[in-house]
Coordinates of C-alpha atoms in Angstrom, one line a residue:
Chain A
M1421 CA -48.0 48.5 29.2
A1422 CA -50.3 50.1 31.6
I1423 CA -48.2 52.4 34.1
G1424 CA -50.6 50.8 37.2
K1425 CA -51.7 52.7 40.2
P1426 CA -49.1 54.0 42.3
I1427 CA -48.6 51.9 45.5
E1428 CA -46.4 52.6 48.8
G1429 CA -46.2 56.3 46.8
V1430 CA -43.7 55.1 44.1
Y1431 CA -44.2 54.1 40.5
G1432 CA -40.8 51.3 41.7
V1433 CA -37.4 51.1 42.0
I1434 CA -34.9 52.4 39.6
A1435 CA -30.9 50.7 39.5
E1436 CA -28.6 52.6 37.1
F1437 CA -26.1 50.6 34.7
H1438 CA -22.6 51.5 32.9
D1439 CA -22.8 48.9 30.2
A1440 CA -25.4 46.8 28.3
Q1441 CA -23.8 43.3 29.6
E1442 CA -24.2 44.6 32.9
L1443 CA -28.1 45.6 32.6
L1444 CA -28.7 42.4 31.4
D1445 CA -26.2 40.2 34.2
A1446 CA -28.5 42.5 36.2
A1447 CA -32.2 42.0 34.2
N1448 CA -31.3 37.4 34.5
K1449 CA -30.2 38.5 37.9
T1450 CA -33.7 40.3 39.2
R1451 CA -35.8 37.8 37.5
E1452 CA -33.8 34.2 38.6
A1453 CA -35.0 36.2 42.0
G1454 CA -39.0 36.1 41.5
Y1455 CA -39.4 39.3 40.6
T1456 CA -41.8 39.5 37.4
S1457 CA -43.1 43.5 37.2
I1458 CA -40.1 44.7 36.1
D1459 CA -39.1 47.0 32.9
A1460 CA -35.6 47.7 31.5
F1461 CA -34.6 50.8 29.2
S1462 CA -31.7 51.1 27.2
P1463 CA -30.4 53.0 24.1
F1464 CA -30.0 50.9 21.4
P1465 CA -31.8 47.2 21.2
I1466 CA -29.8 44.5 23.5
H1467 CA -29.8 40.7 22.4
G1468 CA -31.7 38.9 24.7
L1469 CA -32.6 41.6 26.8
S1470 CA -36.6 40.9 26.4
D1471 CA -36.4 37.0 27.6
A1472 CA -33.6 38.5 30.9
I1473 CA -37.1 40.6 31.7
G1474 CA -39.8 37.8 31.1
F1475 CA -40.9 39.4 28.2
K1476 CA -43.6 36.9 27.3
H1477 CA -45.2 36.7 23.7
T1478 CA -47.5 39.3 22.9
K1479 CA -50.5 38.7 20.9
L1480 CA -50.0 40.9 18.5
S1481 CA -49.2 38.0 15.9
A1482 CA -52.6 36.7 15.9
V1483 CA -53.7 39.8 15.5
V1484 CA -52.4 40.9 11.5
L1485 CA -52.6 37.6 10.6
G1486 CA -56.9 37.8 11.5
M1487 CA -56.3 40.9 9.6
G1488 CA -54.2 39.8 6.8
I1489 CA -57.6 37.2 6.1
F1490 CA -60.1 40.0 6.9
G1491 CA -58.0 42.0 4.1
G1492 CA -57.6 39.5 1.4
L1493 CA -61.9 38.0 1.9
A1494 CA -62.2 41.9 1.8
G1495 CA -60.6 42.6 -1.0
F1496 CA -61.8 39.4 -2.8
F1497 CA -64.9 39.9 -2.4
M1498 CA -64.3 44.0 -3.5
C1499 CA -63.5 42.8 -7.3
W1500 CA -66.4 39.6 -6.7
F1501 CA -69.4 41.5 -5.4
P1502 CA -69.6 44.0 -8.8
N1503 CA -68.1 41.8 -11.2
V1504 CA -70.0 39.4 -11.0
I1505 CA -73.6 40.2 -9.0
H1506 CA -74.0 44.2 -9.4
Y1507 CA -72.9 45.1 -12.5
P1508 CA -71.6 42.2 -14.1
L1509 CA -70.6 42.6 -17.8
N1510 CA -69.0 40.9 -20.7
I1511 CA -64.8 41.5 -20.8
G1512 CA -62.7 40.4 -23.3
G1513 CA -65.3 36.9 -23.5
K1514 CA -63.8 36.4 -20.2
P1515 CA -66.0 34.5 -17.6
L1516 CA -67.5 36.8 -15.4
N1517 CA -65.6 35.2 -11.9
S1518 CA -62.1 35.7 -13.4
W1519 CA -60.3 35.1 -10.1
P1520 CA -56.6 35.3 -11.1
A1521 CA -57.3 39.1 -12.4
W1522 CA -58.7 39.2 -8.9
I1523 CA -55.6 37.9 -7.2
P1524 CA -53.3 41.6 -7.0
I1525 CA -56.0 43.7 -5.6
T1526 CA -56.5 40.7 -2.6
F1527 CA -53.2 40.4 -2.1
E1528 CA -53.0 44.3 -1.9
T1529 CA -55.6 44.2 0.0
T1530 CA -53.7 41.7 2.8
V1531 CA -51.0 43.5 3.2
L1532 CA -52.4 46.9 3.3
F1533 CA -54.5 45.0 6.1
A1534 CA -52.0 42.9 7.5
A1535 CA -50.0 45.9 7.8
F1536 CA -53.2 48.0 9.8
G1537 CA -53.2 45.5 12.7
A1538 CA -49.3 45.2 13.0
V1539 CA -49.4 49.4 13.8
F1540 CA -52.6 49.5 15.8
G1541 CA -52.6 47.0 17.1
M1542 CA -48.6 47.1 18.7
L1543 CA -50.5 50.6 19.4
A1544 CA -53.1 49.5 21.5
L1545 CA -51.6 46.3 23.0
N1546 CA -48.2 48.6 24.0
G1547 CA -50.2 52.0 25.2
L1548 CA -48.1 54.3 22.9
P1549 CA -49.2 57.2 22.7
M1550 CA -48.2 57.7 26.5
P1551 CA -47.8 61.5 27.7
Y1552 CA -46.9 60.4 30.9
H1553 CA -44.8 58.1 32.2
P1554 CA -43.5 58.0 36.1
V1555 CA -40.4 57.1 34.9
F1556 CA -39.3 60.5 33.7
N1557 CA -39.7 62.3 36.7
V1558 CA -36.0 60.1 38.2
S1559 CA -33.8 63.3 35.8
R1560 CA -31.1 61.2 35.6
F1561 CA -33.2 58.8 33.9
E1562 CA -33.3 61.2 30.1
Q1563 CA -29.3 59.6 29.6
A1564 CA -31.1 56.5 28.2
S1565 CA -31.6 57.5 25.9
R1566 CA -27.6 58.5 25.6
D1567 CA -25.3 56.4 27.4
R1568 CA -26.7 54.4 30.2
F1569 CA -28.8 51.9 30.6
F1570 CA -31.6 51.5 33.4
L1571 CA -33.6 48.6 35.2
V1572 CA -37.4 48.8 36.9
I1573 CA -38.5 46.7 39.7
Q1574 CA -42.2 47.7 39.5
A1575 CA -44.3 48.4 42.8
R1576 CA -47.5 46.7 41.7
D1577 CA -44.7 43.5 41.5
P1578 CA -45.9 41.0 44.1
Q1579 CA -43.2 40.7 45.9
F1580 CA -42.6 44.9 45.8
E1581 CA -41.5 45.6 49.6
L1582 CA -39.6 48.9 49.0
G1583 CA -36.6 48.6 51.4
K1584 CA -36.2 44.8 49.8
V1585 CA -36.4 45.8 47.1
R1586 CA -33.7 48.8 46.7
D1587 CA -31.7 46.8 48.2
F1588 CA -31.7 43.9 46.2
L1589 CA -30.6 46.5 43.5
D1590 CA -28.1 47.7 45.6
S1591 CA -27.0 44.0 45.0
L1592 CA -26.4 44.1 42.1
N1593 CA -24.0 46.8 41.0
P1594 CA -25.8 49.5 39.9
R1595 CA -24.3 53.0 39.6
E1596 CA -27.1 54.1 41.1
V1597 CA -30.8 53.1 43.1
T1598 CA -33.6 55.8 43.3
D1599 CA -36.7 55.5 43.5
V1600 CA -39.1 56.1 41.1
P1601 CA -42.1 58.4 42.6
W1602 CA -45.7 58.6 40.9
Chain B
M499 CA -10.7 34.2 20.2
M500 CA -12.0 31.8 17.8
P501 CA -15.6 29.8 18.4
P502 CA -14.8 26.9 20.5
T503 CA -14.5 23.8 18.0
Q504 CA -13.2 25.4 15.5
G505 CA -11.2 23.2 13.4
T506 CA -12.9 20.0 14.3
T507 CA -16.6 21.0 11.5
T508 CA -14.5 19.0 8.9
P509 CA -16.4 17.5 6.8
D510 CA -14.6 14.2 8.8
T511 CA -15.8 14.6 11.8
T512 CA -19.7 15.7 11.0
G513 CA -19.4 12.3 9.7
I514 CA -20.3 13.9 5.5
A515 CA -16.8 12.7 3.9
R516 CA -18.2 8.8 4.7
W517 CA -21.4 9.7 1.9
Q518 CA -18.8 10.9 -0.2
M519 CA -17.8 7.0 -2.1
P520 CA -22.1 6.3 -1.4
S521 CA -22.9 8.9 -3.4
L522 CA -20.5 7.8 -6.4
V523 CA -21.2 4.4 -6.6
V524 CA -25.3 5.6 -6.4
G525 CA -24.1 8.0 -8.9
I526 CA -22.3 5.5 -11.7
I527 CA -25.4 3.6 -11.3
G528 CA -28.2 6.2 -12.5
L529 CA -25.4 7.0 -15.7
V530 CA -24.9 3.3 -17.0
A531 CA -28.9 2.9 -16.2
C532 CA -28.7 6.3 -18.8
A533 CA -26.7 4.9 -21.1
I534 CA -28.8 1.7 -21.5
G535 CA -31.5 4.2 -21.9
W536 CA -29.3 6.1 -24.6
F537 CA -28.8 2.7 -26.4
L538 CA -32.2 1.8 -26.4
D539 CA -34.6 4.7 -27.3
P540 CA -31.8 7.9 -27.4
T541 CA -34.8 10.5 -28.5
A542 CA -36.5 9.7 -25.2
F543 CA -33.2 9.4 -22.7
F544 CA -32.2 13.4 -24.3
R545 CA -36.0 14.7 -23.3
A546 CA -35.3 12.8 -19.9
Y547 CA -32.1 13.5 -18.9
L548 CA -33.1 17.3 -19.7
P549 CA -35.1 17.6 -16.1
G550 CA -33.1 16.0 -14.3
Y551 CA -29.5 17.5 -14.9
L552 CA -31.5 20.8 -14.6
F553 CA -32.9 20.2 -11.3
W554 CA -29.7 20.0 -9.5
F555 CA -28.2 22.7 -12.3
E556 CA -30.2 25.3 -10.0
I557 CA -29.2 24.1 -7.4
V558 CA -25.3 25.0 -8.5
V559 CA -25.5 27.9 -10.5
G560 CA -28.1 28.8 -7.3
A561 CA -25.6 28.4 -4.5
L562 CA -23.6 30.7 -6.6
G563 CA -26.0 33.4 -7.2
V564 CA -26.4 33.3 -2.8
L565 CA -22.9 33.4 -2.6
M566 CA -22.2 36.4 -3.8
L567 CA -25.4 37.6 -2.9
Q568 CA -23.9 37.1 0.7
Y569 CA -20.4 38.8 0.1
V570 CA -22.2 41.3 -1.8
T571 CA -24.2 42.5 1.6
G572 CA -22.6 40.8 3.7
G573 CA -24.7 39.6 7.5
E574 CA -24.1 36.5 10.0
W575 CA -27.2 34.8 8.0
G576 CA -24.5 34.0 5.5
I577 CA -21.8 33.0 7.1
L578 CA -22.6 29.2 8.3
I579 CA -23.7 28.8 5.0
R580 CA -20.3 30.1 2.6
R581 CA -18.7 27.1 2.4
P582 CA -20.8 24.3 1.4
L583 CA -22.8 27.4 -1.1
G584 CA -19.2 27.5 -2.2
A585 CA -18.8 23.8 -2.6
A586 CA -21.1 23.7 -4.3
A587 CA -21.0 26.9 -6.6
R588 CA -17.1 25.1 -7.3
T589 CA -18.8 22.5 -8.9
V590 CA -20.2 24.3 -12.1
G591 CA -17.5 22.4 -13.9
W592 CA -19.5 18.9 -13.0
M593 CA -22.2 20.2 -14.6
L594 CA -20.1 21.6 -18.1
V595 CA -19.5 18.0 -18.5
L596 CA -22.9 16.2 -17.5
F597 CA -24.1 19.3 -19.8
L598 CA -22.4 17.3 -22.6
P599 CA -25.5 15.0 -23.3
I600 CA -28.0 17.8 -24.1
A601 CA -25.8 19.8 -26.5
L602 CA -25.0 15.7 -28.1
G603 CA -28.9 15.7 -27.7
M604 CA -29.7 18.7 -28.8
H605 CA -32.1 17.3 -32.3
A606 CA -34.1 15.2 -30.0
I607 CA -35.0 18.1 -27.4
Y608 CA -35.0 21.6 -29.4
S609 CA -37.5 21.0 -32.3
W610 CA -35.9 24.4 -33.9
T611 CA -33.2 21.9 -34.4
D612 CA -34.8 20.8 -36.8
P613 CA -34.3 22.0 -41.1
N614 CA -37.9 21.1 -41.9
F615 CA -39.5 21.7 -39.1
V616 CA -38.2 25.5 -39.3
A617 CA -38.8 25.8 -42.9
H618 CA -42.2 25.5 -42.8
D619 CA -42.7 27.8 -40.2
K620 CA -42.5 31.9 -40.7
A621 CA -41.2 32.8 -37.4
L622 CA -38.8 30.4 -37.3
Q623 CA -36.7 31.7 -39.4
L624 CA -37.4 35.0 -38.4
K625 CA -35.7 33.4 -35.3
A626 CA -32.5 31.7 -36.4
G627 CA -30.4 34.1 -36.6
Y628 CA -30.4 33.7 -32.9
L629 CA -32.1 29.9 -32.8
N630 CA -29.9 28.3 -34.3
I631 CA -27.1 25.7 -33.3
T632 CA -24.3 26.7 -33.2
F633 CA -24.3 30.3 -31.5
F634 CA -26.7 28.1 -28.7
L635 CA -23.7 26.3 -28.0
I636 CA -21.3 29.2 -28.2
R637 CA -23.8 31.1 -25.8
A638 CA -24.0 28.1 -23.6
A639 CA -19.6 27.6 -23.6
F640 CA -20.3 31.7 -22.4
Y641 CA -22.5 31.0 -19.9
F642 CA -19.4 28.1 -18.2
F643 CA -17.2 30.2 -18.9
C644 CA -18.7 33.1 -16.9
W645 CA -19.3 31.0 -14.1
I646 CA -16.3 29.2 -14.0
L647 CA -14.5 32.2 -13.7
W648 CA -16.9 33.8 -10.8
A649 CA -16.9 30.7 -8.8
W650 CA -12.4 30.0 -9.3
R651 CA -12.0 34.6 -9.0
I652 CA -14.2 34.1 -5.8
R653 CA -12.0 30.6 -4.4
V654 CA -9.4 31.9 -4.9
L655 CA -9.8 35.6 -3.2
S656 CA -11.0 33.8 -0.2
L657 CA -7.9 31.5 0.4
K658 CA -6.0 34.9 -0.7
F659 CA -7.9 36.2 2.6
Y660 CA -7.3 33.5 5.3
Q661 CA -3.8 34.0 3.9
D662 CA -3.6 37.7 4.6
R663 CA -6.5 38.6 6.1
S664 CA -6.6 42.5 4.3
P665 CA -9.6 44.8 3.9
Y666 CA -8.5 45.1 0.0
T667 CA -8.8 41.4 -0.5
A668 CA -12.2 40.6 0.9
L669 CA -12.8 44.5 -0.4
S670 CA -11.7 43.2 -3.8
R671 CA -13.7 39.7 -3.6
Q672 CA -17.1 41.9 -2.5
K673 CA -16.1 43.5 -6.3
W674 CA -15.7 40.8 -7.7
A675 CA -19.4 39.5 -5.7
A676 CA -21.2 42.5 -7.0
S677 CA -20.2 42.5 -10.4
G678 CA -20.9 38.9 -10.6
L679 CA -24.8 39.2 -9.4
V680 CA -25.4 41.1 -12.6
M681 CA -23.7 38.5 -14.8
I682 CA -25.8 35.8 -13.3
T683 CA -28.6 37.5 -13.4
L684 CA -28.2 38.1 -17.0
T685 CA -27.0 34.8 -17.8
L686 CA -29.3 32.7 -15.6
T687 CA -31.8 35.0 -18.2
F688 CA -31.2 33.9 -20.9
T689 CA -30.5 30.3 -19.7
A690 CA -33.7 30.1 -19.1
F691 CA -34.9 31.0 -22.4
D692 CA -31.9 28.9 -24.4
W693 CA -32.5 25.6 -22.7
I694 CA -36.0 25.9 -21.0
M695 CA -38.1 28.2 -23.1
S696 CA -36.9 27.5 -26.6
L697 CA -38.5 24.4 -25.7
E698 CA -41.4 25.6 -26.9
P699 CA -39.9 28.2 -30.0
K700 CA -43.0 30.2 -30.5
W701 CA -43.6 30.7 -26.9
Y702 CA -43.2 34.3 -26.1
S703 CA -42.8 35.1 -21.2
T704 CA -40.9 37.8 -20.0
M705 CA -41.0 36.7 -16.7
F706 CA -39.6 33.5 -17.1
G707 CA -35.9 33.7 -16.5
I708 CA -36.1 35.8 -13.5
N709 CA -38.8 32.9 -12.0
F710 CA -35.9 30.5 -13.3
F711 CA -33.2 32.9 -11.3
I712 CA -35.5 33.2 -7.7
S713 CA -36.3 28.9 -8.2
A714 CA -32.2 28.5 -8.7
G715 CA -32.1 30.5 -5.0
L716 CA -34.4 28.6 -3.8
A717 CA -33.3 25.6 -5.0
A718 CA -29.7 26.4 -3.9
F719 CA -31.1 27.5 -0.3
A720 CA -33.6 24.7 0.6
F721 CA -30.5 22.4 -0.1
V722 CA -27.8 24.1 2.0
I723 CA -30.5 24.6 4.6
F724 CA -31.1 20.3 4.0
F725 CA -27.0 20.3 5.0
L726 CA -27.1 21.8 7.5
T727 CA -29.8 20.2 9.3
R728 CA -28.0 16.4 8.6
L729 CA -24.8 18.4 10.6
A730 CA -27.5 19.2 13.6
D731 CA -26.9 16.4 15.6
T732 CA -23.9 15.6 15.1
P733 CA -21.4 16.7 18.8
A734 CA -19.1 18.3 16.1
M735 CA -21.6 21.0 15.0
A736 CA -24.7 20.2 18.1
D737 CA -22.9 23.0 20.2
I738 CA -22.3 25.7 17.4
L739 CA -25.9 25.7 14.8
K740 CA -28.8 27.0 17.0
P741 CA -32.4 27.8 16.8
M742 CA -32.0 31.4 16.0
H743 CA -29.9 30.2 13.2
F744 CA -32.0 28.1 11.6
R745 CA -34.6 30.5 11.7
D746 CA -32.5 33.5 9.9
L747 CA -32.1 30.3 6.9
G748 CA -35.7 30.1 6.9
N749 CA -36.3 33.5 6.7
L750 CA -34.9 34.1 3.8
M751 CA -36.3 30.9 2.2
L752 CA -40.0 31.9 3.0
T753 CA -38.5 35.3 1.3
F754 CA -37.5 33.2 -1.8
V755 CA -41.0 30.7 -1.7
M756 CA -42.6 34.3 -2.2
L757 CA -40.5 35.4 -4.7
W758 CA -41.1 32.4 -6.8
A759 CA -45.0 32.3 -5.9
Y760 CA -45.2 36.2 -7.2
T761 CA -42.8 36.3 -10.7
A762 CA -44.9 32.2 -11.3
F763 CA -48.1 33.8 -11.2
S764 CA -47.1 37.3 -12.5
E765 CA -46.3 35.2 -15.7
F766 CA -49.7 33.0 -16.0
L767 CA -51.7 36.7 -14.7
L768 CA -50.2 38.1 -17.8
I769 CA -50.6 35.8 -20.1
W770 CA -54.3 34.4 -19.4
Y771 CA -55.2 37.9 -19.1
A772 CA -53.9 39.3 -22.5
N773 CA -55.4 35.8 -23.8
I774 CA -52.8 35.5 -26.9
K775 CA -53.1 32.7 -29.1
E776 CA -48.5 32.2 -29.4
E777 CA -48.9 32.8 -25.3
I778 CA -52.0 30.6 -23.9
P779 CA -51.3 26.5 -25.3
H780 CA -48.5 26.8 -23.1
F781 CA -51.1 27.2 -19.8
L782 CA -53.5 25.4 -22.0
V783 CA -51.5 22.2 -22.1
R784 CA -50.1 22.5 -18.6
E785 CA -53.7 22.5 -17.3
A786 CA -54.9 19.2 -18.9
G787 CA -55.4 16.3 -17.3
V788 CA -52.6 15.6 -15.2
W789 CA -50.5 18.3 -15.8
G790 CA -53.8 20.0 -14.7
F791 CA -53.5 18.1 -11.3
I792 CA -50.1 18.3 -10.9
A793 CA -50.1 22.4 -11.5
V794 CA -52.0 22.3 -8.6
L795 CA -50.1 20.7 -6.7
L796 CA -47.6 23.4 -7.5
I797 CA -49.2 26.0 -6.2
V798 CA -50.2 23.7 -2.7
F799 CA -47.2 22.6 -2.1
H800 CA -44.8 24.9 -3.6
F801 CA -46.2 27.6 -2.7
F802 CA -48.8 27.4 0.6
L803 CA -47.2 25.0 2.5
P804 CA -44.0 25.9 2.8
F805 CA -45.8 29.8 3.1
F806 CA -47.5 28.5 6.0
M807 CA -44.9 26.4 8.1
L808 CA -42.1 28.9 7.5
L809 CA -44.4 31.9 9.0
M810 CA -44.5 29.3 11.9
R811 CA -40.7 29.2 14.2
A812 CA -42.0 26.5 16.5
I813 CA -41.1 25.0 12.6
K814 CA -38.4 27.3 11.1
D815 CA -36.0 27.0 14.4
R816 CA -35.6 23.1 14.6
P817 CA -33.8 21.4 12.8
S818 CA -36.0 18.2 12.3
T819 CA -39.0 20.6 11.3
I820 CA -37.3 22.6 9.1
A821 CA -35.9 19.7 7.3
V822 CA -39.3 18.3 6.1
V823 CA -40.4 22.2 4.3
A824 CA -36.3 21.5 2.5
V825 CA -37.1 18.4 0.8
I826 CA -40.9 19.4 -0.2
V827 CA -39.3 23.1 -1.4
L828 CA -36.5 20.4 -2.9
V829 CA -38.9 18.0 -4.4
M830 CA -41.4 20.5 -5.9
R831 CA -38.8 21.9 -7.6
F832 CA -38.0 18.8 -9.5
I833 CA -42.1 18.3 -10.3
G834 CA -41.9 21.9 -11.4
L835 CA -39.1 21.6 -14.4
Y836 CA -40.6 18.0 -15.2
W837 CA -43.8 20.0 -15.5
L838 CA -42.4 22.2 -17.4
T839 CA -39.8 21.0 -19.8
E840 CA -42.4 17.1 -20.2
P841 CA -45.6 18.4 -22.1
S842 CA -43.4 20.4 -24.2
Y843 CA -43.2 17.1 -25.8
S844 CA -46.0 14.6 -24.9
G845 CA -48.7 17.5 -25.0
V846 CA -51.7 17.2 -23.2
H847 CA -50.8 12.9 -22.0
F848 CA -49.3 12.7 -19.1
H849 CA -45.8 10.7 -20.0
F850 CA -43.3 9.8 -17.3
S851 CA -40.1 7.7 -18.2
W852 CA -37.7 6.1 -16.0
M853 CA -35.7 7.5 -17.8
T854 CA -35.5 10.5 -15.7
L855 CA -35.0 9.1 -12.7
A856 CA -32.4 7.7 -14.1
S857 CA -31.0 10.7 -14.9
L858 CA -31.1 12.2 -12.0
V859 CA -29.9 9.9 -9.9
G860 CA -27.0 8.9 -12.1
V861 CA -26.4 13.3 -12.4
G862 CA -27.0 14.1 -8.4
G863 CA -25.0 11.2 -7.3
I864 CA -22.4 12.3 -8.9
W865 CA -22.9 15.7 -7.9
L866 CA -23.3 15.3 -4.5
Y867 CA -19.5 13.2 -4.9
A868 CA -17.8 16.2 -6.0
F869 CA -19.7 18.4 -3.8
I870 CA -18.5 16.3 -0.7
G871 CA -15.3 16.7 -2.4
Q872 CA -14.9 20.5 -2.4
L873 CA -16.1 20.6 0.7
K874 CA -13.1 18.4 2.2
G875 CA -9.8 19.6 4.0
Q876 CA -12.4 23.0 5.5
T877 CA -13.6 23.6 7.9
I878 CA -17.7 23.5 7.4
I879 CA -17.3 27.2 9.5
P880 CA -15.6 30.0 7.7
I881 CA -12.8 30.2 11.4
H882 CA -11.4 33.2 10.4
E883 CA -13.9 35.4 8.2
T884 CA -14.5 38.8 10.3
W885 CA -18.2 38.4 12.1
V886 CA -17.7 34.2 12.7
E887 CA -17.8 34.9 16.6
E888 CA -20.7 36.8 16.8
A889 CA -22.5 35.2 14.4
V890 CA -21.4 31.6 16.5
R891 CA -22.8 33.1 19.4
E892 CA -25.4 34.7 18.3
G893 CA -27.1 34.0 15.7
A894 CA -29.1 36.6 14.6
L895 CA -28.8 39.2 11.8
K896 CA -27.3 42.6 13.2
A897 CA -27.4 46.4 11.3
N898 CA -24.9 47.1 11.4
A899 CA -22.9 43.3 11.1

């Protein structure tokens, strides 16, 4: 998730909640109110939260599949090319193209490259590592790794109007609503 | 708080119970056909009966294994399938009765039972201490004793837990299940050696036991998933079974499909690479002609097709589509067992007898009758168990469950 540019001088407006259910309900109401650029933070994974903030299916699975297929083909080629073309040797009278013996390597490189695709693709898609993020400008935000639950409506949302967003978040019964400075 | 539909998800309300009598009738017709086959050609009948019996046997012992695994690990994935797994596991006594044709037909099924054959073979003489009729039957009796004992103990402790809801009862059930996993791993490994591998008494494969063991787990999983998909549209269960439930079960079936392929291929690779004349005939016969075609079918439909289908959520999440995967797996299990057993007699020539089909239908009908009988008198969701509420509501794997 890219951070984007400051609009109206803020990154967005953040609301703090006491428990997971409150955050889940608030996120659902925010999505239903038509906001699309929203994000949520919690100390532990909450079932259904990604649906509530309208989280879309990413391209990661396609990246992993593509890398896996590439790894499998590369691993097989790595065995086939030297054994059949480049340096053919008669081993135990077996045919040069002894493909069953290459399946373990093919399998391993498939898994390896798929895992690379998963890890590095994840980092590329979510923008990590991210040394600066505006939400940390809100001092209470560090509670998000302990016992507090946060919901942000970002300024880049097409419906974003600072006053209206503050009022809307206030209507969700949060503990506190704060602007997130850039 | 209990799930909203407690007490209503019985075999009667879900329409499962009405399949019991038709199953019995079909089973009896199948067994009558078997009896005719027995009368016409006993040798052909006994040989045809083995794969038909083993198909259903795999589901039963696989269900016992997966059930015990579920009691050891916990997890919400297993709560919706505990009752059908338990019911399947408790039919193991019926499998003992249905084993009788194999015990009676040993002379037709296993070549090492023939003293003349053994007399001309030094290797078989050396193996006779293990491969002899008396010890074979003693071992089979011991395996059945173990399976029945564990299925019974777990049943008793589950009923006790229903009464007292005591964590000590749950713990003691968990201990039985944990020791049972050791028991079933060992007994199924030796069952595979005794009942299937000894068809070719001079063949060696260290991978064979684990492959059979995993096949049984896969068969049980496929059967239980298929069973649940039949319930998904009934009014009693429609609100309970959600896409997440089928996704979790589909993921676990995917694991079993991959493990099966892993062990099956490893067995082939080790034997192919070593190229020892005691070991390779097993595969040489099964690569030839129609058997070779079936081997390709196994690679495609027992591994690749279910593997790719189960990767896709669109298929895993919907009862109507995951049912197709389960049926493919079950059909391939039977074809796999036939490919494993029949070439031991017919060699490279393909052979299929109507008596195999009669055995499959006969044993299957009787077994379904017994299975539904075991399901009766209880709800299909174990409404009193810990975590059941979460399992029904979220249908998700949770770290703390």
